[in-house]
Short mmCIF file of C-alpha atoms and ligand atoms in Angstrom, two decimals:
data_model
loop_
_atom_site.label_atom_id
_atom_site.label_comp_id
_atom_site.label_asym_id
_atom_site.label_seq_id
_atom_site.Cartn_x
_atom_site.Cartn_y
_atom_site.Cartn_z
CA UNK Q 1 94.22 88.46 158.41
CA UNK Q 2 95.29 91.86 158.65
CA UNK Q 3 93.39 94.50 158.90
CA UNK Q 4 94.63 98.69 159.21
CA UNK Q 5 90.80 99.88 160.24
CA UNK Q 6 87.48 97.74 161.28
CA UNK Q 7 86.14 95.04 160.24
CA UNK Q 8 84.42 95.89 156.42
CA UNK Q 9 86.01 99.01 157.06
CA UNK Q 10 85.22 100.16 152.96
CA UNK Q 11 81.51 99.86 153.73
CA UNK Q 12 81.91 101.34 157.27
CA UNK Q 13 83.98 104.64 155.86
CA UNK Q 14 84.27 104.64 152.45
CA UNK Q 15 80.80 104.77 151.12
CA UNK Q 16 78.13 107.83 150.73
CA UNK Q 17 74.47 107.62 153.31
CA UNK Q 18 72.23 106.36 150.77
CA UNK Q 19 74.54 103.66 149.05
CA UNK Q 20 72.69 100.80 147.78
CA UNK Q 21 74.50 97.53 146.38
CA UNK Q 22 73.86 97.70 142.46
CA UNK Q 23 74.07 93.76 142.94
CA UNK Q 24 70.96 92.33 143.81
CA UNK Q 25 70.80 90.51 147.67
CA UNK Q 26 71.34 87.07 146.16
CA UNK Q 27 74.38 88.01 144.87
CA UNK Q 28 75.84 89.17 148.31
CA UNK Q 29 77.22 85.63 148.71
CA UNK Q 30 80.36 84.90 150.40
CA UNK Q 31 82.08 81.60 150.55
CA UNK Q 32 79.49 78.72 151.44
CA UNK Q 33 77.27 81.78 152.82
CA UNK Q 34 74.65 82.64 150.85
CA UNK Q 35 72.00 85.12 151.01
CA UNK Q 36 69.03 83.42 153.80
CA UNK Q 37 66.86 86.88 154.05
CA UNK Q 38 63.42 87.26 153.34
CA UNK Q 39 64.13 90.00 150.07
CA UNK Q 40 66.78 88.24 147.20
CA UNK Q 41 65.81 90.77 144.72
CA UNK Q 42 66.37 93.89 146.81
CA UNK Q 43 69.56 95.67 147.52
CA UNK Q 44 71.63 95.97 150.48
CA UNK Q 45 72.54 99.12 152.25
CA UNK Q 46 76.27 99.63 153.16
CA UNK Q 47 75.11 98.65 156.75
CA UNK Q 48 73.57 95.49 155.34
CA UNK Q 49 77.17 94.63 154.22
CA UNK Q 50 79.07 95.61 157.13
CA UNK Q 51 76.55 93.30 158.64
CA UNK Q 52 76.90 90.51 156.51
CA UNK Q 53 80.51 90.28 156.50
CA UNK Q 54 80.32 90.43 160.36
CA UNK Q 55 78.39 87.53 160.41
CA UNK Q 56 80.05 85.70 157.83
CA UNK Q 57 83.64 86.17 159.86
CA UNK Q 58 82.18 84.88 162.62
CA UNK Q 59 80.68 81.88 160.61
CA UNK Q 60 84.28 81.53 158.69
CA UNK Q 61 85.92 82.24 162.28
CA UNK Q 62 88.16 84.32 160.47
CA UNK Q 63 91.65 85.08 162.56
CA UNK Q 64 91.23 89.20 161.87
CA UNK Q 65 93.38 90.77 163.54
CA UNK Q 66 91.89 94.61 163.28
CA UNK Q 67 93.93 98.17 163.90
CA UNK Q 68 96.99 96.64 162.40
CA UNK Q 69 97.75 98.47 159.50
CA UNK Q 70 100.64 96.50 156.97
CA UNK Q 71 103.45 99.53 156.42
CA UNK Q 72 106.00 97.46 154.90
CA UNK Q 73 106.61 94.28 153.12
CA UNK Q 74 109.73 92.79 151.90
CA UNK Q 75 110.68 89.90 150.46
CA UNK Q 76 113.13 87.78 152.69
CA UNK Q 77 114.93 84.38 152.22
CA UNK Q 78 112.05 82.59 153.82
CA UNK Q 79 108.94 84.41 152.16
CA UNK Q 80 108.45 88.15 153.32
CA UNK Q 81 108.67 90.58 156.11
CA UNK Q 82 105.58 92.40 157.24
CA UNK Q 83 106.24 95.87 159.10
CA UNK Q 84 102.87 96.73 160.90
CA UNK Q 85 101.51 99.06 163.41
CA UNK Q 86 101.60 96.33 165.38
CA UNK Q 87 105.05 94.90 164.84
CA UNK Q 88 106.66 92.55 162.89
CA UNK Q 89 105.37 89.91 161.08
CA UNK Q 90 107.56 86.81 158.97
CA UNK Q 91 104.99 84.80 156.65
CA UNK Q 92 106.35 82.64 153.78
CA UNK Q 93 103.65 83.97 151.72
CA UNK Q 94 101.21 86.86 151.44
CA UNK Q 95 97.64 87.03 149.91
CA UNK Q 96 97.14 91.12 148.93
CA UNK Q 97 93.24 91.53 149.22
CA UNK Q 98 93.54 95.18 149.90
CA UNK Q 99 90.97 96.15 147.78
CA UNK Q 100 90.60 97.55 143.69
CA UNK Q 101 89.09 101.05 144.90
CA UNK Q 102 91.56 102.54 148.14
CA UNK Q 103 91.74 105.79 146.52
CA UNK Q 104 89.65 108.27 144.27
CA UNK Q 105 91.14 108.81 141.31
CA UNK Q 106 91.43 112.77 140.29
CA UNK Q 107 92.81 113.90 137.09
CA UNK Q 108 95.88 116.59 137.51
CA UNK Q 109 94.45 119.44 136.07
CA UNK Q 110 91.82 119.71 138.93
CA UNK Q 111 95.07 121.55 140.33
CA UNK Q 112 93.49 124.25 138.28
CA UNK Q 113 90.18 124.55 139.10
CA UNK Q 114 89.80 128.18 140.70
CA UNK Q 115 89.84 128.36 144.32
CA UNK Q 116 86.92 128.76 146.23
CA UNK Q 117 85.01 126.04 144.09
CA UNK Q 118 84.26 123.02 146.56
CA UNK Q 119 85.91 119.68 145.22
CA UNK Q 120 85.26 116.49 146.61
CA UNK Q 121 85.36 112.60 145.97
CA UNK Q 122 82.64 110.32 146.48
CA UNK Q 123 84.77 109.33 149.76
CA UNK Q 124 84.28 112.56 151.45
CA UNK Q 125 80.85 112.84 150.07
CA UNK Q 126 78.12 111.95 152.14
CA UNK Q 127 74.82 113.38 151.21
CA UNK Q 128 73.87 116.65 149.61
CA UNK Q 129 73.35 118.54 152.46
CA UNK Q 130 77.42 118.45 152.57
CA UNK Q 131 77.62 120.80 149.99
CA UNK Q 132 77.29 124.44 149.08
CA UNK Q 133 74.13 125.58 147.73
CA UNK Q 134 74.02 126.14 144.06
CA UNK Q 135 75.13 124.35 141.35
CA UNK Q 136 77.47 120.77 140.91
CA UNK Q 137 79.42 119.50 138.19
CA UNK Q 138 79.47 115.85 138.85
CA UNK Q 139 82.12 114.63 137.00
CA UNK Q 140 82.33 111.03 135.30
CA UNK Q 141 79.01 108.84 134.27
CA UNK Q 142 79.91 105.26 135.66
CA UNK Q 143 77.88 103.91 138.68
CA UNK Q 144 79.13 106.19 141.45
CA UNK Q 145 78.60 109.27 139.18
CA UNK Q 146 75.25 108.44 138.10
CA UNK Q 147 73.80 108.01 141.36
CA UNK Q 148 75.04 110.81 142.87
CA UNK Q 149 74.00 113.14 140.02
CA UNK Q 150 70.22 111.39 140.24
CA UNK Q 151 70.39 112.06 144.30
CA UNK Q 152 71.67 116.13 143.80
CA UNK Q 153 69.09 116.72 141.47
CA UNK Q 154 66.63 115.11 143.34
CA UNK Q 155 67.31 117.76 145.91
CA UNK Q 156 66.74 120.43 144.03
CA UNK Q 157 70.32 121.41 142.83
CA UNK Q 158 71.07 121.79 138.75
CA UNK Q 159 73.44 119.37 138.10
CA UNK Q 160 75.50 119.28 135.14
CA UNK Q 161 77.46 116.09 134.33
CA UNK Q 162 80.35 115.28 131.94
CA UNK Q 163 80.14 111.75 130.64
CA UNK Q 164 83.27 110.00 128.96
CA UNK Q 165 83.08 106.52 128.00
CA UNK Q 166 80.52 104.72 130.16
CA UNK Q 167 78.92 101.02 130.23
CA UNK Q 168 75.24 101.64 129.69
CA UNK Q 169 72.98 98.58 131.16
CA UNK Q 170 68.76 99.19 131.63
CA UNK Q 171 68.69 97.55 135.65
CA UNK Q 172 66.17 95.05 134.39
CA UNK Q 173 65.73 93.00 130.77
CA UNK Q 174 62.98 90.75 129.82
CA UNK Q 175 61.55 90.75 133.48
CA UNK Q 176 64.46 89.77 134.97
CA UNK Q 177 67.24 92.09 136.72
CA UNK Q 178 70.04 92.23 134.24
CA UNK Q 179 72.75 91.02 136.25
CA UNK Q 180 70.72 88.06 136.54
CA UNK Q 181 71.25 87.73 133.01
CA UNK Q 182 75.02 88.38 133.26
CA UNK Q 183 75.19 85.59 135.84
CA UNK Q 184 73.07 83.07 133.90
CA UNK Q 185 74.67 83.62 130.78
CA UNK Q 186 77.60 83.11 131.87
CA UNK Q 187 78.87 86.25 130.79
CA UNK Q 188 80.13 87.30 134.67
CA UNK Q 189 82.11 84.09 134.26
CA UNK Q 190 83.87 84.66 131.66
CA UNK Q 191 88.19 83.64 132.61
CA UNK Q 192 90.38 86.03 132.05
CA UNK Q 193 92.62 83.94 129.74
CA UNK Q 194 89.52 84.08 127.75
CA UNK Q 195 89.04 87.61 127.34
CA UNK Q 196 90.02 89.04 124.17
CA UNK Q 197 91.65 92.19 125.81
CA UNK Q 198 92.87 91.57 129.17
CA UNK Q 199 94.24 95.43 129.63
CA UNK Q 200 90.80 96.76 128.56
CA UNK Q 201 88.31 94.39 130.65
CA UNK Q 202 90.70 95.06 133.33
CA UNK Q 203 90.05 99.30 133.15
CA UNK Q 204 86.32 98.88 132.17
CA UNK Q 205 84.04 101.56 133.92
CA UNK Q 206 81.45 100.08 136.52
CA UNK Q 207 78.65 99.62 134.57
CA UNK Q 208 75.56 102.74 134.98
CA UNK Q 209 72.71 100.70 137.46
CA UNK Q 210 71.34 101.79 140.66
CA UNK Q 211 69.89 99.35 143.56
CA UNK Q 212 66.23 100.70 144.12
CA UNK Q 213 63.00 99.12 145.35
CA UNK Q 214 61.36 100.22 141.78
CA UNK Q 215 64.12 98.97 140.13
CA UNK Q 216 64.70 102.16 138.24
CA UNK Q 217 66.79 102.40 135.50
CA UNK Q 218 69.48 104.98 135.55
CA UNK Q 219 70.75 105.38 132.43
CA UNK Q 220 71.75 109.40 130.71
CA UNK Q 221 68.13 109.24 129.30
CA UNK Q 222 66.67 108.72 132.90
CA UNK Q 223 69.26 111.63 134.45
CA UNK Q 224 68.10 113.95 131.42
CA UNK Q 225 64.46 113.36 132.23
CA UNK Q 226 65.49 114.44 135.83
CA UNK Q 227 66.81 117.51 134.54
CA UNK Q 228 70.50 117.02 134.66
CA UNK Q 229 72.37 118.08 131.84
CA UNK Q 230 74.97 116.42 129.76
CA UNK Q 231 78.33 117.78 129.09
CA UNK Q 232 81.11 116.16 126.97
CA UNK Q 233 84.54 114.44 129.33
CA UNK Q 234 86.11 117.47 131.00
CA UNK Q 235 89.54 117.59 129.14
CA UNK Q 236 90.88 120.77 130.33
CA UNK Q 237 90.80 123.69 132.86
CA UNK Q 238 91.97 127.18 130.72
CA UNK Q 239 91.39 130.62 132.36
CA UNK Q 240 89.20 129.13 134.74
CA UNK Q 241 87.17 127.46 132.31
CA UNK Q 242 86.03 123.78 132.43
CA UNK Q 243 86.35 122.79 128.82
CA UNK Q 244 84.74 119.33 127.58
CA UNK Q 245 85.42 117.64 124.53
CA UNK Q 246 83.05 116.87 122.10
CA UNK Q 247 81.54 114.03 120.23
CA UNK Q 248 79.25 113.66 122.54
CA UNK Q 249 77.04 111.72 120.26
CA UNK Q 250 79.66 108.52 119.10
CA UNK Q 251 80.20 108.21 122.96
CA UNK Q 252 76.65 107.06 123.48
CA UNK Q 253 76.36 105.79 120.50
CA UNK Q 254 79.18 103.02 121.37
CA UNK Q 255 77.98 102.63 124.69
CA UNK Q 256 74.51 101.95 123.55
CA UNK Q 257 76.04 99.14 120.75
CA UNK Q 258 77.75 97.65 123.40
CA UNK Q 259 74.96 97.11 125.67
CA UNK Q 260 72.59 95.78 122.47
CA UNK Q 261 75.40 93.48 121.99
CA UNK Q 262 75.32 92.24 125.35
CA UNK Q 263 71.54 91.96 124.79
CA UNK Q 264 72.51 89.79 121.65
CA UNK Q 265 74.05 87.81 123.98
CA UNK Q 266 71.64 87.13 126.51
CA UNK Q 267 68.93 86.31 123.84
CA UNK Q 268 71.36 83.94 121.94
CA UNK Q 269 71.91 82.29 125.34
CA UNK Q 270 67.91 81.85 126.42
CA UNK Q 271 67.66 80.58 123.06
CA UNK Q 272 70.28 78.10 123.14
CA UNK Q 273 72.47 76.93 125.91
CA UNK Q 274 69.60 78.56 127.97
CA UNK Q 275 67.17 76.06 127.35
CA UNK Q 276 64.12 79.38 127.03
CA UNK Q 277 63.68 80.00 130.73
CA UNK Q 278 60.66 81.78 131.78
CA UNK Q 279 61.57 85.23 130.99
CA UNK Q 280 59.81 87.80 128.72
CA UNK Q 281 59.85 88.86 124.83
CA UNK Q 282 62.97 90.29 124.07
CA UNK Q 283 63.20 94.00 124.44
CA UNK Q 284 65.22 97.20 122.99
CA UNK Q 285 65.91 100.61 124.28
CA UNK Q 286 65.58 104.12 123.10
CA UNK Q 287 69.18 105.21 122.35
CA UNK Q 288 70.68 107.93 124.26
CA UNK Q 289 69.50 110.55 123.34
CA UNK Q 290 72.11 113.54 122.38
CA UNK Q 291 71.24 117.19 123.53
CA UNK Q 292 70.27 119.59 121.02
CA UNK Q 293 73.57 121.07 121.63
CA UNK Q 294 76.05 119.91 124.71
CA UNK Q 295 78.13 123.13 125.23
CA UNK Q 296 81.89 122.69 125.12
CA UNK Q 297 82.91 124.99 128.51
CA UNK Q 298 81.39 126.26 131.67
CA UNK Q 299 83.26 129.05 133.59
CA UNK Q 300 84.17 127.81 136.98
CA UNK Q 301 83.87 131.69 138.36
CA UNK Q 302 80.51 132.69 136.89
CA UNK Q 303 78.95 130.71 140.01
CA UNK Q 304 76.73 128.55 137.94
CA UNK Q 305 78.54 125.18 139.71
CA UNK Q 306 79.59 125.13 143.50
CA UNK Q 307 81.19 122.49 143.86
CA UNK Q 308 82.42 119.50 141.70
CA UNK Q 309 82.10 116.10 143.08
CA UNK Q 310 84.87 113.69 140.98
CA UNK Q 311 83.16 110.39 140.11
CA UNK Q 312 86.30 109.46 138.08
CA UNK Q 313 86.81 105.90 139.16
CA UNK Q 314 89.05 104.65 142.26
CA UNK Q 315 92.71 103.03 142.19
CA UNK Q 316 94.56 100.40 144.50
CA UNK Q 317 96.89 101.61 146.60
CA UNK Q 318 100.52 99.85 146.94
CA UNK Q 319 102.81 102.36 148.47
CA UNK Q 320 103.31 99.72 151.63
CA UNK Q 321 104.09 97.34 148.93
CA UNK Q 322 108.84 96.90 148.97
CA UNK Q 323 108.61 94.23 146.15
CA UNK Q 324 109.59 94.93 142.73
CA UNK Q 325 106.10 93.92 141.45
CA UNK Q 326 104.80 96.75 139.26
CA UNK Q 327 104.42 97.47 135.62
CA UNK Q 328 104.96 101.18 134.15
CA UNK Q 329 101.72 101.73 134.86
CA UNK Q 330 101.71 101.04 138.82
CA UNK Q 331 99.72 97.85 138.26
CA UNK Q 332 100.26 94.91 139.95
CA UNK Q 333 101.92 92.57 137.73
CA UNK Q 334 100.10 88.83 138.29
CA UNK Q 335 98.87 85.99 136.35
CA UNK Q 336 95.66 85.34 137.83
CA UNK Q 337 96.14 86.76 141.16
CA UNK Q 338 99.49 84.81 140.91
CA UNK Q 339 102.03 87.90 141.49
CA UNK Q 340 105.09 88.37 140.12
CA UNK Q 341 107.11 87.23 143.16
CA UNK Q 342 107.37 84.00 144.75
CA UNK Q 343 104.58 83.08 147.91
CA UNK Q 344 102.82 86.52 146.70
CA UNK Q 345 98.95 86.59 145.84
CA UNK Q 346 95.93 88.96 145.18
CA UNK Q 347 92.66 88.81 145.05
CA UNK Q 348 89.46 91.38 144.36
CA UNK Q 349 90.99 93.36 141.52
CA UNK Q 350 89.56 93.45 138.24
CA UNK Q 351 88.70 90.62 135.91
CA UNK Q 352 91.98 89.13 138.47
CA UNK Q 353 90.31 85.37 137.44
CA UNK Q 354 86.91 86.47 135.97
CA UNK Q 355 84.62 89.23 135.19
CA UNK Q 356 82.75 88.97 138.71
CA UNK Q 357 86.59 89.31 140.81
CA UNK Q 358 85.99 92.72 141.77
CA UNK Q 359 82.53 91.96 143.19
CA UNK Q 360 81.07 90.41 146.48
CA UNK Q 361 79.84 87.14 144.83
CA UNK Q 362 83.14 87.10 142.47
CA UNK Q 363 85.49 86.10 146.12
CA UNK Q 364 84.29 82.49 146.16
CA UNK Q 365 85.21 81.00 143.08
CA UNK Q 366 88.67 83.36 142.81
CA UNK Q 367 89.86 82.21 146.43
CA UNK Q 368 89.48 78.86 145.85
CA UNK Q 369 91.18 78.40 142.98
CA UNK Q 370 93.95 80.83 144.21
CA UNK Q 371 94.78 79.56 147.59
CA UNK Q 372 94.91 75.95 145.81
CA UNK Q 373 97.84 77.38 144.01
CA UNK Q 374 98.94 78.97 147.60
CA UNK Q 375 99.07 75.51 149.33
CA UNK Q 376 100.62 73.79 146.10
CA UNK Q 377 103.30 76.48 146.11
CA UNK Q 378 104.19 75.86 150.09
CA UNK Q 379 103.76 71.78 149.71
CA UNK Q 380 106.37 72.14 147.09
CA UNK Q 381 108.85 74.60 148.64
CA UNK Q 382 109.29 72.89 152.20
CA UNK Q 383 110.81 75.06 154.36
CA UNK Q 384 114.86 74.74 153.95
C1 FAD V 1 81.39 102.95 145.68
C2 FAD V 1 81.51 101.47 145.53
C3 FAD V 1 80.37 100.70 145.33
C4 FAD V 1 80.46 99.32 145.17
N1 FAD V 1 79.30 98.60 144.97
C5 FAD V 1 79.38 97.25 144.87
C6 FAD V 1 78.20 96.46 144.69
O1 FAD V 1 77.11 96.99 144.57
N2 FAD V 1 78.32 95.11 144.64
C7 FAD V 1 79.54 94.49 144.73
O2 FAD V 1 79.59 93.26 144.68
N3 FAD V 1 80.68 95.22 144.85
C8 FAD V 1 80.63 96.57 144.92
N4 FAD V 1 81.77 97.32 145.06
C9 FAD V 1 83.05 96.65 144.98
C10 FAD V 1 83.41 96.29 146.42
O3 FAD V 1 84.33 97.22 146.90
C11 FAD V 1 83.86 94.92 146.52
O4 FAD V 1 82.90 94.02 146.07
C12 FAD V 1 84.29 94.51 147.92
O5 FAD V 1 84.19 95.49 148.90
C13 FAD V 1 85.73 94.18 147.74
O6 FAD V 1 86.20 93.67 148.94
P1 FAD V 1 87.73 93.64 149.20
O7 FAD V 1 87.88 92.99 150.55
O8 FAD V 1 88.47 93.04 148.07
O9 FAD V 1 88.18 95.17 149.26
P2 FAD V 1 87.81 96.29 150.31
O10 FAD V 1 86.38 96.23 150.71
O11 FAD V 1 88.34 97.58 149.77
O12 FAD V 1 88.67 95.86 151.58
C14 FAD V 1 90.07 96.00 151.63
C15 FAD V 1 90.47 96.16 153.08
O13 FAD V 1 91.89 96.23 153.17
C16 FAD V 1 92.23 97.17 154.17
N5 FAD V 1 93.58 97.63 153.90
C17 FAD V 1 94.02 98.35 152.83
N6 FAD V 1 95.33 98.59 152.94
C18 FAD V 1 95.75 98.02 154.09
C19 FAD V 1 97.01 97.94 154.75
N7 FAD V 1 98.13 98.51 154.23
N8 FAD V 1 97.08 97.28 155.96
C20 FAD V 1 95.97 96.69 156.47
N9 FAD V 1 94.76 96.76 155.89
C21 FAD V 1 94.65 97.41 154.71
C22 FAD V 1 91.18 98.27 154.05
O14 FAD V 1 91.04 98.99 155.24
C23 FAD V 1 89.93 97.48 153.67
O15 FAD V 1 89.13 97.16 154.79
C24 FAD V 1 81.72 98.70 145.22
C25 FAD V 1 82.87 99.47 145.40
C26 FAD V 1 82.77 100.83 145.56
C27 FAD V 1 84.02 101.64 145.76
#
């Protein structure tokens, strides 16, 4: 196992102070290593993981082999040939679990924002106190974006934040904490040969929750009753104007069908295949609600904003990657973590074998049923 940085280097470096797991403790299972603590319901701390996954190598007595980061691989007649920053490696196959999120994803026109205005990613972000005074435009409404507009305002900073299509989920439903429900159902299981569109599920926003002791909420009604307000996506920069589109109103609208849909779900489930588990009457929300009216621009120069954090998603990055394994869109091409190329596998990107792959607890099932197909592939292709 190679590995550029330290051990759970993401959680070490990648992640903002007061990060909390939106998966509940009992979810932060790894392979025949579940959660033993004294809290299942609460929510880990990006320490908590860096400590989990310590232990758990140490329990797995995983071979890591740290501050060796992969520059170059190539397929070769006998599998591939690893260049790293510690030599060379030959390996007759390769499992890429370099992660979904290695880079912040920034739309090109932020070339345009005027200079002067702060801009960071939720990688360089740490807490507030890293920015300017004044204003932020927080940009995108997915889990990352949410949170970090709920912890600016909390500090006293008007936050303004454009929202484009988002997955809207309250953090508990009928007592219990809604991904409980996802697991149960077996919604979180659901194969990706079974999804109706692959390409979609695949590009799906993380889904707005938030990992507190209260269990709050965070949904745009919560970050509206906090004071933050609610822009349109940002669609252009023109004369040093931020202009958002509009429609503001079938955006949460779909988001908020989708989630009663889910609901539909969950209730159909406890009814049925569910068997009525011990869980409470079955509950609605108030829809979003739309502001009276969501303006269309805000003028990067006036010095209402400060600085604009991008919470516009994250991407994997492949430029280390010499195989021809890529569709137009830079994706990796696989079938089920299967890649395109002989001896070459991936794991932990989205819905790769299921709904959960890109989560903690999502590893087990995905590993085992892809290295399975690892060790059939070198039991039938004996070395020459
Ligand atoms: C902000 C944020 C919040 C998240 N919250 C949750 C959550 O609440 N619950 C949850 O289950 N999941 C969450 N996730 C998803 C989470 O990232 C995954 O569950 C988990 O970390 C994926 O593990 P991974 O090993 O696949 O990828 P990563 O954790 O990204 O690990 C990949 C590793 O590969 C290394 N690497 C990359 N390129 C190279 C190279 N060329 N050579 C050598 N090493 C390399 C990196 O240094 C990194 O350590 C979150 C993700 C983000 C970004």
């Amino acid at each position: 196992m190679l590995e550029r940085g330290e051990l759970a280097n993401s959680w070490r470096h990648e992640r903002w102070d007061s990060l909390t797991l939106l998966t509940p403790n009992w979810q932060s299972r790894l392979p025949g290593f579940g959660y033993d603590g004294p809290d299942p319901d609460g929510y880990m701390t990006a320490a908590d993981v860096v400590e989990l996954i310590g232990r758990f190598a140490v329990h797995a007595r995983s071979p890591v082999r740290t501050g060796t980061e992969v520059r170059s691989v190539r397929h070769c007649d006998d599998g591939y040939r690893l260049a790293t920053s510690q030599g060379e490696i030959l390996s007759r196959t390769v499992v890429i679990a370099t992660g979904a999120c290695n880079r912040p994803v920034v739309p090109a026109f932020a070339e345009a924002v005027p200079q002067g205005l702060e801009q960071l990613t939720p990688f360089e972000y740490r807490n507030p106190s890293r920015l300017p005074d004044g204003g932020v435009l927080v940009v995108g409404a997915s889990a990352t974006g949410v949170q970090l507009a709920a912890e600016l305002s909390q500090s006293g900073r008007p936050v303004v934040l454009s929202v484009g299509e988002h997955v809207r989920l309250p953090r508990t439903y009928r007592d219990r904490d809604v991904l409980w429900w996802m697991d149960a159902s077996g919604v979180w299981d659901q194969r990706y040969d079974e999804v109706d569109d692959l390409t979609r599920a695949r590009r799906l926003p993380s889904p707005q929750l938030v990992g507190t002791p209260e269990r709050l909420t965070l949904d745009l009604n919560a970050l509206t009753a906090m004071g933050v307000e609610l822009v349109g996506r940002w669609a252009a920069v023109r004369d040093g104007r931020a202009l958002f589109s509009g429609g503001l109103r079938n955006v949460f609208s779909l988001a908020d069908l989708k989630m009663e849909r889910l609901l539909d779900v969950f209730d159909e489930w406890a009814r049925t295949d569910g068997g009525n588990p011990e869980v409470a009457a079955p509950e609605r929300f108030e829809p979003t609600a739309v502001p009276q009216s969501a303006r269309m621009e805000l003028d990067l120069r006036s010095g209402e904003v400060q600085a604009i954090l991008w919470a516009t998603g994250f991407r994997p990055e492949y430029q280390w990657l010499d195989v021809p394994v890529f569709d137009a869109k830079g994706q990796l091409r696989h079938e089920g973590g299967a890649v395109d190329s002989p001896g070459l596998y991936a794991l932990g990107l989205p819905v790769l074998r299921r709904r959960k792959s890109t989560f903690i607890h999502g590893i087990e099932d995905d590993a085992r049923e892809v290295i399975d197909q690892l060790s059939g592939y070198l039991a039938d292709a004996p070395l020459g």
